[in-house]
Amino acid sequence: MNPPYGSNLFSSGSLVLLAKDAAERSRVKEPEAQVAVILACAATECAFNDLFTVVATWEEEPSAKVRMLLDVLSAVEDAKENLLSKLKLVHLVSTGRQLDIGRQPFQDFHELYKLRSALIHRRPDPLIPLTQEPDRNRYRRTVEFVLSRGLGTIYIGDPAHPQLSNVAQGYALAKWAVNTAITVAIEMADMFYPLTDLDTREFIHGFRPIE
């Protein structure tokens, strides 16, 4: 028998509040935006785990769809698939349809996750202009995305050699990161809803976008 969801301590709400705090600090200390990016992604991953735990443990005898989801998610966990891969499976089991990850907010979340990965798995930034030998600049596409969306500026350094850490700064980037993560978490809750009779949004009630 599974333990009831009430015996679990959920943490995604605390993480999203920390992400919002970091975003607010980035108004004054621009590099705090990088903290907001990392925490926003962590909050979304945690929200997925919270929602899945609720659905998986709500009933003593899970439905056929929930049992199927348990099986397929166990396989992707073993394969260390990313969150978007898991969401595609949840959506397919829940609705019988493929998830369009090319639409928003999933398109932005894909970019957010690449930025988060670049920040926490950093390697030395190559001193190569974006217009020269682009394939050797491993952060080129991420830097270009941030700049093209108006989410960051080159705070210091040579504009011809923008460094990831110098571009990924400021409140605009932090707010975008947090709101993208929150919007994805709300979509996740709606994906899980058909699998249970619970109001799944209640379990992520702290996920409210920054105005």
PDB file of C-alpha atoms in Angstrom:
ATOM      1  CA  MET A   1       0.000   0.000   0.000  1.00  0.00           C
ATOM      2  CA  ASN A   2       1.283   3.464  -0.861  1.00  0.00           C
ATOM      3  CA  PRO A   3       1.529   6.081   1.893  1.00  0.00           C
ATOM      4  CA  PRO A   4      -1.087   8.845   1.584  1.00  0.00           C
ATOM      5  CA  TYR A   5       0.130  12.077   0.004  1.00  0.00           C
ATOM      6  CA  GLY A   6      -0.442  13.818   3.364  1.00  0.00           C
ATOM      7  CA  SER A   7       2.563  11.963   4.791  1.00  0.00           C
ATOM      8  CA  ASN A   8       4.898  13.739   2.367  1.00  0.00           C
ATOM      9  CA  LEU A   9       6.578  17.117   2.743  1.00  0.00           C
ATOM     10  CA  PHE A  10       6.461  19.013  -0.545  1.00  0.00           C
ATOM     11  CA  SER A  11       9.269  21.470  -1.283  1.00  0.00           C
ATOM     12  CA  SER A  12       8.545  23.013  -4.677  1.00  0.00           C
ATOM     13  CA  GLY A  13       6.716  25.981  -3.143  1.00  0.00           C
ATOM     14  CA  SER A  14       9.737  26.884  -1.032  1.00  0.00           C
ATOM     15  CA  LEU A  15      12.037  26.655  -4.043  1.00  0.00           C
ATOM     16  CA  VAL A  16       9.905  28.913  -6.210  1.00  0.00           C
ATOM     17  CA  LEU A  17       9.853  31.513  -3.415  1.00  0.00           C
ATOM     18  CA  LEU A  18      13.648  31.366  -3.254  1.00  0.00           C
ATOM     19  CA  ALA A  19      13.773  31.842  -7.034  1.00  0.00           C
ATOM     20  CA  LYS A  20      11.517  34.888  -6.739  1.00  0.00           C
ATOM     21  CA  ASP A  21      13.691  36.307  -3.975  1.00  0.00           C
ATOM     22  CA  ALA A  22      16.765  35.910  -6.172  1.00  0.00           C
ATOM     23  CA  ALA A  23      14.932  37.621  -9.027  1.00  0.00           C
ATOM     24  CA  GLU A  24      14.082  40.562  -6.792  1.00  0.00           C
ATOM     25  CA  ARG A  25      17.699  40.840  -5.633  1.00  0.00           C
ATOM     26  CA  SER A  26      18.819  40.933  -9.274  1.00  0.00           C
ATOM     27  CA  ARG A  27      17.307  44.422  -9.547  1.00  0.00           C
ATOM     28  CA  VAL A  28      20.292  45.623  -7.509  1.00  0.00           C
ATOM     29  CA  LYS A  29      22.827  42.814  -7.881  1.00  0.00           C
ATOM     30  CA  GLU A  30      22.578  41.739 -11.512  1.00  0.00           C
ATOM     31  CA  PRO A  31      24.419  38.382 -11.121  1.00  0.00           C
ATOM     32  CA  GLU A  32      21.623  37.158  -8.811  1.00  0.00           C
ATOM     33  CA  ALA A  33      19.743  36.449 -12.030  1.00  0.00           C
ATOM     34  CA  GLN A  34      21.881  33.333 -12.413  1.00  0.00           C
ATOM     35  CA  VAL A  35      20.695  32.125  -8.998  1.00  0.00           C
ATOM     36  CA  ALA A  36      17.107  32.749 -10.094  1.00  0.00           C
ATOM     37  CA  VAL A  37      17.657  30.703 -13.270  1.00  0.00           C
ATOM     38  CA  ILE A  38      19.043  27.726 -11.375  1.00  0.00           C
ATOM     39  CA  LEU A  39      16.403  27.829  -8.629  1.00  0.00           C
ATOM     40  CA  ALA A  40      13.565  28.277 -11.140  1.00  0.00           C
ATOM     41  CA  CYS A  41      14.552  25.068 -12.919  1.00  0.00           C
ATOM     42  CA  ALA A  42      14.970  23.260  -9.606  1.00  0.00           C
ATOM     43  CA  ALA A  43      11.490  24.405  -8.506  1.00  0.00           C
ATOM     44  CA  THR A  44       9.924  23.078 -11.709  1.00  0.00           C
ATOM     45  CA  GLU A  45      11.631  19.700 -11.375  1.00  0.00           C
ATOM     46  CA  CYS A  46      10.545  19.548  -7.740  1.00  0.00           C
ATOM     47  CA  ALA A  47       6.969  20.443  -8.715  1.00  0.00           C
ATOM     48  CA  PHE A  48       6.972  17.520 -11.130  1.00  0.00           C
ATOM     49  CA  ASN A  49       8.073  15.174  -8.337  1.00  0.00           C
ATOM     50  CA  ASP A  50       5.451  16.623  -5.963  1.00  0.00           C
ATOM     51  CA  LEU A  51       2.641  16.230  -8.486  1.00  0.00           C
ATOM     52  CA  PHE A  52       3.714  12.738  -9.470  1.00  0.00           C
ATOM     53  CA  THR A  53       3.876  11.675  -5.815  1.00  0.00           C
ATOM     54  CA  VAL A  54       0.354  12.995  -5.223  1.00  0.00           C
ATOM     55  CA  VAL A  55      -1.056  11.130  -8.217  1.00  0.00           C
ATOM     56  CA  ALA A  56       0.855   7.926  -7.494  1.00  0.00           C
ATOM     57  CA  THR A  57      -0.094   7.719  -3.801  1.00  0.00           C
ATOM     58  CA  TRP A  58      -3.596   9.195  -3.686  1.00  0.00           C
ATOM     59  CA  GLU A  59      -5.420   5.897  -4.154  1.00  0.00           C
ATOM     60  CA  GLU A  60      -4.584   2.587  -2.517  1.00  0.00           C
ATOM     61  CA  GLU A  61      -5.119   0.881  -5.875  1.00  0.00           C
ATOM     62  CA  PRO A  62      -3.852   3.196  -8.663  1.00  0.00           C
ATOM     63  CA  SER A  63      -5.760   3.261 -11.930  1.00  0.00           C
ATOM     64  CA  ALA A  64      -4.461   1.515 -15.036  1.00  0.00           C
ATOM     65  CA  LYS A  65      -3.254   4.848 -16.429  1.00  0.00           C
ATOM     66  CA  VAL A  66      -1.364   5.683 -13.242  1.00  0.00           C
ATOM     67  CA  ARG A  67       0.238   2.228 -13.179  1.00  0.00           C
ATOM     68  CA  MET A  68       1.263   2.702 -16.811  1.00  0.00           C
ATOM     69  CA  LEU A  69       2.758   6.091 -15.926  1.00  0.00           C
ATOM     70  CA  LEU A  70       4.670   4.554 -13.024  1.00  0.00           C
ATOM     71  CA  ASP A  71       6.189   1.987 -15.368  1.00  0.00           C
ATOM     72  CA  VAL A  72       7.218   4.383 -18.145  1.00  0.00           C
ATOM     73  CA  LEU A  73       8.577   7.026 -15.767  1.00  0.00           C
ATOM     74  CA  SER A  74      10.615   4.386 -13.981  1.00  0.00           C
ATOM     75  CA  ALA A  75      12.221   3.550 -17.326  1.00  0.00           C
ATOM     76  CA  VAL A  76      13.043   7.169 -18.175  1.00  0.00           C
ATOM     77  CA  GLU A  77      14.413   7.743 -14.675  1.00  0.00           C
ATOM     78  CA  ASP A  78      16.816   4.880 -15.261  1.00  0.00           C
ATOM     79  CA  ALA A  79      17.776   6.463 -18.589  1.00  0.00           C
ATOM     80  CA  LYS A  80      18.219   9.855 -16.846  1.00  0.00           C
ATOM     81  CA  GLU A  81      15.900  11.614 -19.286  1.00  0.00           C
ATOM     82  CA  ASN A  82      15.256  15.331 -18.819  1.00  0.00           C
ATOM     83  CA  LEU A  83      12.053  16.932 -17.571  1.00  0.00           C
ATOM     84  CA  LEU A  84      10.614  17.662 -21.020  1.00  0.00           C
ATOM     85  CA  SER A  85      10.936  13.978 -21.927  1.00  0.00           C
ATOM     86  CA  LYS A  86       8.991  13.082 -18.783  1.00  0.00           C
ATOM     87  CA  LEU A  87       6.318  15.651 -19.566  1.00  0.00           C
ATOM     88  CA  LYS A  88       5.812  14.177 -23.014  1.00  0.00           C
ATOM     89  CA  LEU A  89       5.110  10.814 -21.397  1.00  0.00           C
ATOM     90  CA  VAL A  90       2.725  12.257 -18.796  1.00  0.00           C
ATOM     91  CA  HIS A  91       0.810  14.118 -21.495  1.00  0.00           C
ATOM     92  CA  LEU A  92       0.596  11.029 -23.707  1.00  0.00           C
ATOM     93  CA  VAL A  93      -0.655   8.772 -20.896  1.00  0.00           C
ATOM     94  CA  SER A  94      -3.030  11.423 -19.555  1.00  0.00           C
ATOM     95  CA  THR A  95      -4.576  12.632 -22.824  1.00  0.00           C
ATOM     96  CA  GLY A  96      -3.627  10.065 -25.455  1.00  0.00           C
ATOM     97  CA  ARG A  97      -2.039  12.865 -27.500  1.00  0.00           C
ATOM     98  CA  GLN A  98       1.533  13.939 -28.187  1.00  0.00           C
ATOM     99  CA  LEU A  99       2.732  17.043 -26.361  1.00  0.00           C
ATOM    100  CA  ASP A 100       3.748  19.868 -28.685  1.00  0.00           C
ATOM    101  CA  ILE A 101       6.994  21.002 -27.076  1.00  0.00           C
ATOM    102  CA  GLY A 102       7.520  23.463 -29.910  1.00  0.00           C
ATOM    103  CA  ARG A 103       4.883  25.776 -28.441  1.00  0.00           C
ATOM    104  CA  GLN A 104       5.191  28.104 -25.501  1.00  0.00           C
ATOM    105  CA  PRO A 105       5.970  27.807 -22.663  1.00  0.00           C
ATOM    106  CA  PHE A 106       7.895  24.646 -23.503  1.00  0.00           C
ATOM    107  CA  GLN A 107      10.025  26.314 -26.164  1.00  0.00           C
ATOM    108  CA  ASP A 108      11.227  28.901 -23.665  1.00  0.00           C
ATOM    109  CA  PHE A 109      11.680  26.240 -20.988  1.00  0.00           C
ATOM    110  CA  HIS A 110      13.994  24.356 -23.341  1.00  0.00           C
ATOM    111  CA  GLU A 111      16.123  27.513 -23.655  1.00  0.00           C
ATOM    112  CA  LEU A 112      15.933  28.108 -19.913  1.00  0.00           C
ATOM    113  CA  TYR A 113      17.138  24.585 -19.210  1.00  0.00           C
ATOM    114  CA  LYS A 114      20.066  25.016 -21.619  1.00  0.00           C
ATOM    115  CA  LEU A 115      21.010  28.232 -19.814  1.00  0.00           C
ATOM    116  CA  ARG A 116      20.739  26.533 -16.433  1.00  0.00           C
ATOM    117  CA  SER A 117      22.936  23.648 -17.614  1.00  0.00           C
ATOM    118  CA  ALA A 118      25.505  26.061 -19.026  1.00  0.00           C
ATOM    119  CA  LEU A 119      25.645  27.918 -15.706  1.00  0.00           C
ATOM    120  CA  ILE A 120      26.068  24.893 -13.446  1.00  0.00           C
ATOM    121  CA  HIS A 121      28.359  22.884 -15.737  1.00  0.00           C
ATOM    122  CA  ARG A 122      30.598  25.780 -16.659  1.00  0.00           C
ATOM    123  CA  ARG A 123      33.748  25.495 -18.675  1.00  0.00           C
ATOM    124  CA  PRO A 124      36.059  28.354 -19.600  1.00  0.00           C
ATOM    125  CA  ASP A 125      34.425  30.785 -22.014  1.00  0.00           C
ATOM    126  CA  PRO A 126      36.263  30.783 -25.350  1.00  0.00           C
ATOM    127  CA  LEU A 127      37.670  34.162 -26.377  1.00  0.00           C
ATOM    128  CA  ILE A 128      36.235  33.879 -29.875  1.00  0.00           C
ATOM    129  CA  PRO A 129      33.938  36.491 -31.437  1.00  0.00           C
ATOM    130  CA  LEU A 130      30.441  35.161 -32.089  1.00  0.00           C
ATOM    131  CA  THR A 131      30.930  35.882 -35.790  1.00  0.00           C
ATOM    132  CA  GLN A 132      34.114  33.835 -36.037  1.00  0.00           C
ATOM    133  CA  GLU A 133      34.474  30.087 -35.679  1.00  0.00           C
ATOM    134  CA  PRO A 134      30.985  29.854 -34.120  1.00  0.00           C
ATOM    135  CA  ASP A 135      31.180  26.107 -33.618  1.00  0.00           C
ATOM    136  CA  ARG A 136      34.077  26.544 -31.215  1.00  0.00           C
ATOM    137  CA  ASN A 137      32.046  28.875 -28.980  1.00  0.00           C
ATOM    138  CA  ARG A 138      30.013  26.390 -26.941  1.00  0.00           C
ATOM    139  CA  TYR A 139      27.842  29.095 -25.382  1.00  0.00           C
ATOM    140  CA  ARG A 140      27.164  31.008 -28.601  1.00  0.00           C
ATOM    141  CA  ARG A 141      23.551  29.971 -29.092  1.00  0.00           C
ATOM    142  CA  THR A 142      22.650  30.587 -25.456  1.00  0.00           C
ATOM    143  CA  VAL A 143      24.303  34.013 -25.478  1.00  0.00           C
ATOM    144  CA  GLU A 144      22.580  34.899 -28.736  1.00  0.00           C
ATOM    145  CA  PHE A 145      19.202  33.805 -27.372  1.00  0.00           C
ATOM    146  CA  VAL A 146      19.541  35.937 -24.247  1.00  0.00           C
ATOM    147  CA  LEU A 147      20.611  38.991 -26.235  1.00  0.00           C
ATOM    148  CA  SER A 148      18.073  38.534 -29.053  1.00  0.00           C
ATOM    149  CA  ARG A 149      15.182  38.363 -26.579  1.00  0.00           C
ATOM    150  CA  GLY A 150      16.347  41.483 -24.785  1.00  0.00           C
ATOM    151  CA  LEU A 151      16.805  39.503 -21.580  1.00  0.00           C
ATOM    152  CA  GLY A 152      20.353  40.624 -20.936  1.00  0.00           C
ATOM    153  CA  THR A 153      23.054  43.019 -21.981  1.00  0.00           C
ATOM    154  CA  ILE A 154      26.829  42.817 -22.080  1.00  0.00           C
ATOM    155  CA  TYR A 155      27.569  44.334 -18.697  1.00  0.00           C
ATOM    156  CA  ILE A 156      31.346  44.223 -18.868  1.00  0.00           C
ATOM    157  CA  GLY A 157      33.983  43.093 -21.316  1.00  0.00           C
ATOM    158  CA  ASP A 158      34.419  43.297 -25.065  1.00  0.00           C
ATOM    159  CA  PRO A 159      31.085  43.240 -26.984  1.00  0.00           C
ATOM    160  CA  ALA A 160      32.824  41.180 -29.665  1.00  0.00           C
ATOM    161  CA  HIS A 161      33.613  38.487 -27.074  1.00  0.00           C
ATOM    162  CA  PRO A 162      30.504  38.286 -24.871  1.00  0.00           C
ATOM    163  CA  GLN A 163      30.976  35.952 -21.942  1.00  0.00           C
ATOM    164  CA  LEU A 164      28.035  33.921 -20.692  1.00  0.00           C
ATOM    165  CA  SER A 165      28.459  35.097 -17.109  1.00  0.00           C
ATOM    166  CA  ASN A 166      28.511  38.739 -18.233  1.00  0.00           C
ATOM    167  CA  VAL A 167      25.370  38.388 -20.362  1.00  0.00           C
ATOM    168  CA  ALA A 168      23.244  36.251 -18.001  1.00  0.00           C
ATOM    169  CA  GLN A 169      22.517  39.041 -15.558  1.00  0.00           C
ATOM    170  CA  GLY A 170      19.764  41.431 -14.591  1.00  0.00           C
ATOM    171  CA  TYR A 171      16.118  41.492 -13.576  1.00  0.00           C
ATOM    172  CA  ALA A 172      14.668  40.963 -17.062  1.00  0.00           C
ATOM    173  CA  LEU A 173      16.405  37.594 -17.352  1.00  0.00           C
ATOM    174  CA  ALA A 174      15.517  36.581 -13.799  1.00  0.00           C
ATOM    175  CA  LYS A 175      11.849  37.463 -14.223  1.00  0.00           C
ATOM    176  CA  TRP A 176      11.653  35.578 -17.531  1.00  0.00           C
ATOM    177  CA  ALA A 177      13.275  32.510 -15.968  1.00  0.00           C
ATOM    178  CA  VAL A 178      10.950  32.418 -12.964  1.00  0.00           C
ATOM    179  CA  ASN A 179       7.788  33.074 -14.976  1.00  0.00           C
ATOM    180  CA  THR A 180       8.722  30.472 -17.597  1.00  0.00           C
ATOM    181  CA  ALA A 181       9.252  27.872 -14.878  1.00  0.00           C
ATOM    182  CA  ILE A 182       5.993  28.789 -13.162  1.00  0.00           C
ATOM    183  CA  THR A 183       3.988  28.599 -16.388  1.00  0.00           C
ATOM    184  CA  VAL A 184       5.414  25.148 -17.136  1.00  0.00           C
ATOM    185  CA  ALA A 185       4.568  23.977 -13.606  1.00  0.00           C
ATOM    186  CA  ILE A 186       0.943  25.077 -14.078  1.00  0.00           C
ATOM    187  CA  GLU A 187       0.802  23.192 -17.389  1.00  0.00           C
ATOM    188  CA  MET A 188       2.212  20.146 -15.588  1.00  0.00           C
ATOM    189  CA  ALA A 189      -0.528  20.305 -12.972  1.00  0.00           C
ATOM    190  CA  ASP A 190      -3.134  20.345 -15.739  1.00  0.00           C
ATOM    191  CA  MET A 191      -1.499  17.310 -17.371  1.00  0.00           C
ATOM    192  CA  PHE A 192      -1.732  15.326 -14.140  1.00  0.00           C
ATOM    193  CA  TYR A 193      -5.326  16.394 -13.427  1.00  0.00           C
ATOM    194  CA  PRO A 194      -7.060  13.774 -15.654  1.00  0.00           C
ATOM    195  CA  LEU A 195      -5.241  11.018 -13.746  1.00  0.00           C
ATOM    196  CA  THR A 196      -6.864  11.826 -10.396  1.00  0.00           C
ATOM    197  CA  ASP A 197      -9.933  13.443  -8.850  1.00  0.00           C
ATOM    198  CA  LEU A 198      -7.735  15.989  -7.073  1.00  0.00           C
ATOM    199  CA  ASP A 199      -7.332  19.665  -7.932  1.00  0.00           C
ATOM    200  CA  THR A 200      -3.681  19.289  -8.876  1.00  0.00           C
ATOM    201  CA  ARG A 201      -3.129  23.050  -9.086  1.00  0.00           C
ATOM    202  CA  GLU A 202      -3.686  23.226  -5.325  1.00  0.00           C
ATOM    203  CA  PHE A 203      -0.385  21.418  -4.809  1.00  0.00           C
ATOM    204  CA  ILE A 204       1.527  24.183  -6.578  1.00  0.00           C
ATOM    205  CA  HIS A 205      -0.556  27.125  -5.332  1.00  0.00           C
ATOM    206  CA  GLY A 206       2.637  29.101  -4.645  1.00  0.00           C
ATOM    207  CA  PHE A 207       3.503  29.092  -8.358  1.00  0.00           C
ATOM    208  CA  ARG A 208       2.202  32.547  -9.245  1.00  0.00           C
ATOM    209  CA  PRO A 209       3.965  34.558 -11.956  1.00  0.00           C
ATOM    210  CA  ILE A 210       5.829  37.742 -11.142  1.00  0.00           C
ATOM    211  CA  GLU A 211       3.723  40.703 -12.272  1.00  0.00           C
TER     212      GLU A 211
END
